mmCIF file of N, CA and C in Angstrom:
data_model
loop_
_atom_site.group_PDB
_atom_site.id
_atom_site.type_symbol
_atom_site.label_atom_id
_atom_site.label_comp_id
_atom_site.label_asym_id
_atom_site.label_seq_id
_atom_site.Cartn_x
_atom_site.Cartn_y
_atom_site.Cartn_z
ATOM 1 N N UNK A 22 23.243 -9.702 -148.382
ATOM 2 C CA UNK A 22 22.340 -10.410 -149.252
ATOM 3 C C UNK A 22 21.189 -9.507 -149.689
ATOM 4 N N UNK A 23 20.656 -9.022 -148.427
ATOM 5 C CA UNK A 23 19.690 -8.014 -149.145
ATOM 6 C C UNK A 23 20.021 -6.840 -150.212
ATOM 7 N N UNK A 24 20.790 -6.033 -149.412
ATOM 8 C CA UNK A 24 21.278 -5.107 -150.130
ATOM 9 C C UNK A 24 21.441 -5.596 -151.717
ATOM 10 N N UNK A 25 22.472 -6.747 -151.930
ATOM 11 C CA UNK A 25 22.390 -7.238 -153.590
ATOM 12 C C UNK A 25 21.019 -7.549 -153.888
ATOM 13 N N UNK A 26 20.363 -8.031 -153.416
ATOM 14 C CA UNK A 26 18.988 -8.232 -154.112
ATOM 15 C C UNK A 26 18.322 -6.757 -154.606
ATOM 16 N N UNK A 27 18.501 -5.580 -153.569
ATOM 17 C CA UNK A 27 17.993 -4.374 -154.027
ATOM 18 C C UNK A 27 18.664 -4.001 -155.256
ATOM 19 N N UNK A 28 19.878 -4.329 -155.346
ATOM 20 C CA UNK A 28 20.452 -3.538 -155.920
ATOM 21 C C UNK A 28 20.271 -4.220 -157.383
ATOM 22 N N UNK A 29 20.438 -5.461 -157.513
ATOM 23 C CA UNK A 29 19.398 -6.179 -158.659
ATOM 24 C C UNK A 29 18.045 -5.718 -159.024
ATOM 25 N N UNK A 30 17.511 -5.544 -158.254
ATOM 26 C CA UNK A 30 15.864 -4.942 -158.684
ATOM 27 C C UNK A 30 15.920 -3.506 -159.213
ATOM 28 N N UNK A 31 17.034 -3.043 -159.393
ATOM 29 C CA UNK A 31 17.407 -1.479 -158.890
ATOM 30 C C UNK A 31 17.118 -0.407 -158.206
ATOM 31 N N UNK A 32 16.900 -1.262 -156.945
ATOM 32 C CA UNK A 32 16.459 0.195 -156.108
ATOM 33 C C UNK A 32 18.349 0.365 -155.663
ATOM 34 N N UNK A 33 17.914 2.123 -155.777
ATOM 35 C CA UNK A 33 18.777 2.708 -155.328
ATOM 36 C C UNK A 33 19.176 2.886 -154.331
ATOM 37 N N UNK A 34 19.798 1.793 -153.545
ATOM 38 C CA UNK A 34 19.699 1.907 -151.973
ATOM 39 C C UNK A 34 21.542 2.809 -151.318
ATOM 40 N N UNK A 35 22.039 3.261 -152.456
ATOM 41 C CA UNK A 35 23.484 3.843 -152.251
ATOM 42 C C UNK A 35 22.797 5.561 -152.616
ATOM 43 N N UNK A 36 22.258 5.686 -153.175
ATOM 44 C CA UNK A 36 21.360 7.035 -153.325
ATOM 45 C C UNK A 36 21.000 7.494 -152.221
ATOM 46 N N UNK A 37 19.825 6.593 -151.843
ATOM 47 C CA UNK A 37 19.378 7.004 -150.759
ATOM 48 C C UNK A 37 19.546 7.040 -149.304
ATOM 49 N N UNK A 38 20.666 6.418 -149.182
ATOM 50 C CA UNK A 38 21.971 6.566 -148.186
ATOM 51 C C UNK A 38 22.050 7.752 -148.156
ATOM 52 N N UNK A 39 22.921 8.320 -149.492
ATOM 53 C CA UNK A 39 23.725 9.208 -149.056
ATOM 54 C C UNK A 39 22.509 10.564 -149.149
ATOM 55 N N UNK A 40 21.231 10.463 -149.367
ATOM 56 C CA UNK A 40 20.240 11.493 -149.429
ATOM 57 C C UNK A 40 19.735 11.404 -148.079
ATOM 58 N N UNK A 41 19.955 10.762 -146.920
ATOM 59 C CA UNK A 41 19.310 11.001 -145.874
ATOM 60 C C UNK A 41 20.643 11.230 -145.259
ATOM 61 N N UNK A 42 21.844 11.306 -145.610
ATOM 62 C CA UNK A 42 22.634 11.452 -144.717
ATOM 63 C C UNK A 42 22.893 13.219 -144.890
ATOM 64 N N UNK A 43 22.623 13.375 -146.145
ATOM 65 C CA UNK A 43 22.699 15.286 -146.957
ATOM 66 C C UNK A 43 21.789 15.690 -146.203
ATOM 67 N N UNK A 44 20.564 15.299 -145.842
ATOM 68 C CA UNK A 44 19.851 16.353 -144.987
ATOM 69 C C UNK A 44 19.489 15.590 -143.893
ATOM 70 N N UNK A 45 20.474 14.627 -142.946
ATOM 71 C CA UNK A 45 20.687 15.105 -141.678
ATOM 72 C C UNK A 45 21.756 15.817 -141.731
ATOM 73 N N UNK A 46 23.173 15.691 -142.616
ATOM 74 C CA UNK A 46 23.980 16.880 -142.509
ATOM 75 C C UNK A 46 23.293 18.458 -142.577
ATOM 76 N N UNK A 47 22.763 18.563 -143.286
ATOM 77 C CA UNK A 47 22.179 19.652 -143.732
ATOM 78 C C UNK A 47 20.626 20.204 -142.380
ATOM 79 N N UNK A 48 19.992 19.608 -141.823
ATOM 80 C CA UNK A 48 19.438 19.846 -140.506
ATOM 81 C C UNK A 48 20.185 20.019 -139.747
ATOM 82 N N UNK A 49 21.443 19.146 -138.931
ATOM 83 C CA UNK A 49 22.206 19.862 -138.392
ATOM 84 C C UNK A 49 23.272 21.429 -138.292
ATOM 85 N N UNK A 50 23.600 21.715 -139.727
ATOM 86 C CA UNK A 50 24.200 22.341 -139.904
ATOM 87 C C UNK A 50 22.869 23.343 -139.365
ATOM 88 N N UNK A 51 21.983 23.694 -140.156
ATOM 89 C CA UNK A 51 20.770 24.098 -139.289
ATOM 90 C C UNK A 51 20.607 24.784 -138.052
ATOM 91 N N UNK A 52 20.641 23.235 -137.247
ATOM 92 C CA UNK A 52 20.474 23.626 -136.107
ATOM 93 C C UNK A 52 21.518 24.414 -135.571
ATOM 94 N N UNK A 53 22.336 24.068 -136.067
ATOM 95 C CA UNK A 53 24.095 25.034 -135.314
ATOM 96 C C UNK A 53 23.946 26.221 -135.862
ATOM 97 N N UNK A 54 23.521 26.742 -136.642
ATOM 98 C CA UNK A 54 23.135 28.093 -137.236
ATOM 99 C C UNK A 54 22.475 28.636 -136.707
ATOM 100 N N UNK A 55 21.146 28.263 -135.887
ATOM 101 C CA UNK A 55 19.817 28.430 -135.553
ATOM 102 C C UNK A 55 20.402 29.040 -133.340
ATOM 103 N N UNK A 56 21.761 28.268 -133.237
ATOM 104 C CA UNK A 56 22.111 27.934 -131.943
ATOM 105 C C UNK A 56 23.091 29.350 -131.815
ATOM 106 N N UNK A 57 23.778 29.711 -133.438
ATOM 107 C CA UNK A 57 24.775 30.657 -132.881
ATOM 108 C C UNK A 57 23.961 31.943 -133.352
ATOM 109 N N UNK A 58 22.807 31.774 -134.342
ATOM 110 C CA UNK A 58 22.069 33.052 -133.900
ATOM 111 C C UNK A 58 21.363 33.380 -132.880
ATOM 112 N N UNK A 59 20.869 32.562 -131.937
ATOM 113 C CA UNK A 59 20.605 32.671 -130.908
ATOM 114 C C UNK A 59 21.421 33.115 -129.603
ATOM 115 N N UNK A 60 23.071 32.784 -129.869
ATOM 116 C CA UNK A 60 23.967 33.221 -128.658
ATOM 117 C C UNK A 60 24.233 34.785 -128.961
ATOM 118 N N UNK A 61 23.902 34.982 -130.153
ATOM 119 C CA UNK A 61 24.786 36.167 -130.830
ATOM 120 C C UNK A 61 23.590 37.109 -130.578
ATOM 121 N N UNK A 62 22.543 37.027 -130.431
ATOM 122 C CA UNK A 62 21.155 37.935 -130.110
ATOM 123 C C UNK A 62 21.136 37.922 -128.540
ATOM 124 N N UNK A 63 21.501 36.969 -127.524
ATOM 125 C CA UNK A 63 21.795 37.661 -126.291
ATOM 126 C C UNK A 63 22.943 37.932 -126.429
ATOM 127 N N UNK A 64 24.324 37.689 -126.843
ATOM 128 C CA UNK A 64 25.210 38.601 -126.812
ATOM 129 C C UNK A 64 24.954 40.206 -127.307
ATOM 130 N N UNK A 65 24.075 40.563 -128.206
ATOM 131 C CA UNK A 65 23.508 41.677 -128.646
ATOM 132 C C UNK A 65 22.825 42.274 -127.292
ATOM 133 N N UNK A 66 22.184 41.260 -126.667
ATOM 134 C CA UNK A 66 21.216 42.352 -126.260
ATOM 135 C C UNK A 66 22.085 42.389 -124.434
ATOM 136 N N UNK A 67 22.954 41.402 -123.859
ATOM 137 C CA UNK A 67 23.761 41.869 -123.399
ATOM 138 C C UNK A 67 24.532 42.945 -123.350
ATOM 139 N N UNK A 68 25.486 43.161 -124.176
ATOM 140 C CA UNK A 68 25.989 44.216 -124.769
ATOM 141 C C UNK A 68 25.336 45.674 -124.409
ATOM 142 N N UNK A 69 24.005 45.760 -125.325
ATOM 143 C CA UNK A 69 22.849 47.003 -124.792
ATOM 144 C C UNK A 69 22.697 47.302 -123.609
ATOM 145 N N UNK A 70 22.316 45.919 -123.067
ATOM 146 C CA UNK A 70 22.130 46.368 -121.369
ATOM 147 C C UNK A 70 23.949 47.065 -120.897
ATOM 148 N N UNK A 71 24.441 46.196 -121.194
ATOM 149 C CA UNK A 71 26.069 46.629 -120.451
ATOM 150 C C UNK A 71 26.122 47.873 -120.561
ATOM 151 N N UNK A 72 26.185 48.660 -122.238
ATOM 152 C CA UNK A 72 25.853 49.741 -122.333
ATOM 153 C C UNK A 72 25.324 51.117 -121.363
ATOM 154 N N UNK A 73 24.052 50.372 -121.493
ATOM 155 C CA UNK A 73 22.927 51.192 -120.649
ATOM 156 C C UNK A 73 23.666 51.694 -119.186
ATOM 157 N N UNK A 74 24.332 50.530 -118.547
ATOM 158 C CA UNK A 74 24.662 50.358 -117.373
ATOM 159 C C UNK A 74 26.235 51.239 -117.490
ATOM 160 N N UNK A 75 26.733 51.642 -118.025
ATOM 161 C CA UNK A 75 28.015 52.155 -118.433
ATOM 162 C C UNK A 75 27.411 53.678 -118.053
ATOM 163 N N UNK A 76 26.378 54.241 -119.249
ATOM 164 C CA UNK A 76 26.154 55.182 -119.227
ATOM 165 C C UNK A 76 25.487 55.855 -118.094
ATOM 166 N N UNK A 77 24.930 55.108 -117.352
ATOM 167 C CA UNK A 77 24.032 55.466 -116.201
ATOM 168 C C UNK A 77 25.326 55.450 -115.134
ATOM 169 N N UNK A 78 26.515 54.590 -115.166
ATOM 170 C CA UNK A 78 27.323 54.769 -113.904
ATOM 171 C C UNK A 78 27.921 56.319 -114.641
ATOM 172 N N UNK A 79 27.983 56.257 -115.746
ATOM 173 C CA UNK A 79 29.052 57.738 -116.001
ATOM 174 C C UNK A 79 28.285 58.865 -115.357
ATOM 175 N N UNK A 80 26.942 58.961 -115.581
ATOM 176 C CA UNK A 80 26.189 59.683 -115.374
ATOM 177 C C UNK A 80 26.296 60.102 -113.419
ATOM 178 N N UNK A 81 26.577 58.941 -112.889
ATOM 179 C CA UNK A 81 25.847 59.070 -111.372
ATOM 180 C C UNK A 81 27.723 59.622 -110.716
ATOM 181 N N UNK A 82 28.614 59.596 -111.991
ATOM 182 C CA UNK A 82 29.934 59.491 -111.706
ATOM 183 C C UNK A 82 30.147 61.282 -111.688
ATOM 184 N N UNK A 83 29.234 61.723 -112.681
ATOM 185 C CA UNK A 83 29.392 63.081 -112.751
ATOM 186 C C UNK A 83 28.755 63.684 -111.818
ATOM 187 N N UNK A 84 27.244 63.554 -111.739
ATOM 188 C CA UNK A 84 26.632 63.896 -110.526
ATOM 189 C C UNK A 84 27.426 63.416 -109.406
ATOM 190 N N UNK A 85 27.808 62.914 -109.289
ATOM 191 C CA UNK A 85 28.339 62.263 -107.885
ATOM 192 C C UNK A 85 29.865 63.302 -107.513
ATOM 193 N N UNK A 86 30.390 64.063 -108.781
ATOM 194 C CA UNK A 86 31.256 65.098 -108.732
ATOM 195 C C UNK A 86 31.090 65.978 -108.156
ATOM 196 N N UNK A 87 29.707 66.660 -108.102
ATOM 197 C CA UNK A 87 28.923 67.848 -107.578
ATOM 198 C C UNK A 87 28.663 67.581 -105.928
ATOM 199 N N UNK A 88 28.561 66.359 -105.497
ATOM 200 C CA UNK A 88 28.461 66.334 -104.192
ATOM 201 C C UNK A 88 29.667 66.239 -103.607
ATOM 202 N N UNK A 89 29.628 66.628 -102.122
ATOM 203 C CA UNK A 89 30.588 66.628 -100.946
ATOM 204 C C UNK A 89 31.523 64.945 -101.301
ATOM 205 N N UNK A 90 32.661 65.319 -100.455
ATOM 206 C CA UNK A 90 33.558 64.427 -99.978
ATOM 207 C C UNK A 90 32.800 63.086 -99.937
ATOM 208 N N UNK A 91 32.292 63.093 -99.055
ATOM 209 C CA UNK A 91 31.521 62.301 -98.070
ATOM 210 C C UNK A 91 30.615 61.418 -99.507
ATOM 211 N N UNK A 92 29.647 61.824 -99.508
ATOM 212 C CA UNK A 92 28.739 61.836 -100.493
ATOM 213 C C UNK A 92 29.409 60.800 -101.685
ATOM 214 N N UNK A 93 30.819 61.125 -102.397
ATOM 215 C CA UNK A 93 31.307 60.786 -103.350
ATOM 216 C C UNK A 93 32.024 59.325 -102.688
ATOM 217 N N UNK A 94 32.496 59.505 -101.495
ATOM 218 C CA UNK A 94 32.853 58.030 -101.338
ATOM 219 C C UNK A 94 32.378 56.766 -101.410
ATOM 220 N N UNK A 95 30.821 57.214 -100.550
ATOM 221 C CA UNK A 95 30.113 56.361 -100.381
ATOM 222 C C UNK A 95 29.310 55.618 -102.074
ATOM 223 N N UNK A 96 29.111 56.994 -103.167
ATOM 224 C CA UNK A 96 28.886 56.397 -104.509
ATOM 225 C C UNK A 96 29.945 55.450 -104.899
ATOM 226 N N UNK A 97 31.259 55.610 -104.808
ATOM 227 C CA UNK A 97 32.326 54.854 -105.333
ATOM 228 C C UNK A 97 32.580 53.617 -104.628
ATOM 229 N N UNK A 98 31.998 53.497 -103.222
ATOM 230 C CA UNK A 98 31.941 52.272 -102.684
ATOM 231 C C UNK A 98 30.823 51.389 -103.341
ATOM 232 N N UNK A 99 29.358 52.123 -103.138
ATOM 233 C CA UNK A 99 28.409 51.376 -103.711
ATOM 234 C C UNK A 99 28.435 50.977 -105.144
ATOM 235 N N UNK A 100 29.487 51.627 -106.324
ATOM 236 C CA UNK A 100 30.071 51.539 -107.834
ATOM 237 C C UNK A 100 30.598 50.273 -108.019
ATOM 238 N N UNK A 101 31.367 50.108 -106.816
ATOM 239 C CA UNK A 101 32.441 49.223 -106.658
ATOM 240 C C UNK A 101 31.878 47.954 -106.339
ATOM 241 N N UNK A 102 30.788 47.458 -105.129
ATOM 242 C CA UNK A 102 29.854 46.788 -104.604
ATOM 243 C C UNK A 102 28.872 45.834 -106.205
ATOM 244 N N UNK A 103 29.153 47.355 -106.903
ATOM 245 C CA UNK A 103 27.653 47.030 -108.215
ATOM 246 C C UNK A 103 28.297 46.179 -109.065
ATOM 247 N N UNK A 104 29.803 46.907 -109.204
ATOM 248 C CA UNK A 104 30.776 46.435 -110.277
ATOM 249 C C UNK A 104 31.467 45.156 -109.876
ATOM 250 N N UNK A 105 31.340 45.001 -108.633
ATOM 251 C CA UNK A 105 31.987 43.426 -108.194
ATOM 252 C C UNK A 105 33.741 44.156 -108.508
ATOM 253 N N UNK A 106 33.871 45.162 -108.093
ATOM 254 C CA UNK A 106 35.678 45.036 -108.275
ATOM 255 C C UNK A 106 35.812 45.008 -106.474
#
């Protein structure tokens, strides 16, 4: 009943339906944008660190060449300990 009465007076009440429904579609879409640039910037900065951590084991892998027997096991245990294998 109401609705026909608006729609007699002509308010646009099928307009403005579908204009609040465009920008809650459109805020959401938003927010999901706003959510996967955010996963994708710690995946970035994950990544860096992983990096970092790559290069520093290569590093302690080479030095760790130069030392004794002994010496080298115990790095490859503690590698292993760091690395969770």
């Amino acid at each position: 009943m109401l609705h026909n009465r608006l729609l007699l007076t002509g308010f646009p009440l099928v307009a403005v339906v579908r204009q609040g429904i465009t920008e809650a579609t459109e805020d959401m879409v938003q927010q999901l944008v706003d959510m996967i640039d955010a996963a994708l910037a710690k995946i970035q900065t994950g990544t860096e660190v992983l990096h970092r951590d790559v290069l520093s084991i290569s590093k302690e892998l080479v030095d760790g060449s130069k030392r004794s027997g002994q010496q080298q096991v115990e790095m490859m245990t503690h590698l292993q300990t760091v690395l969770g294998v």
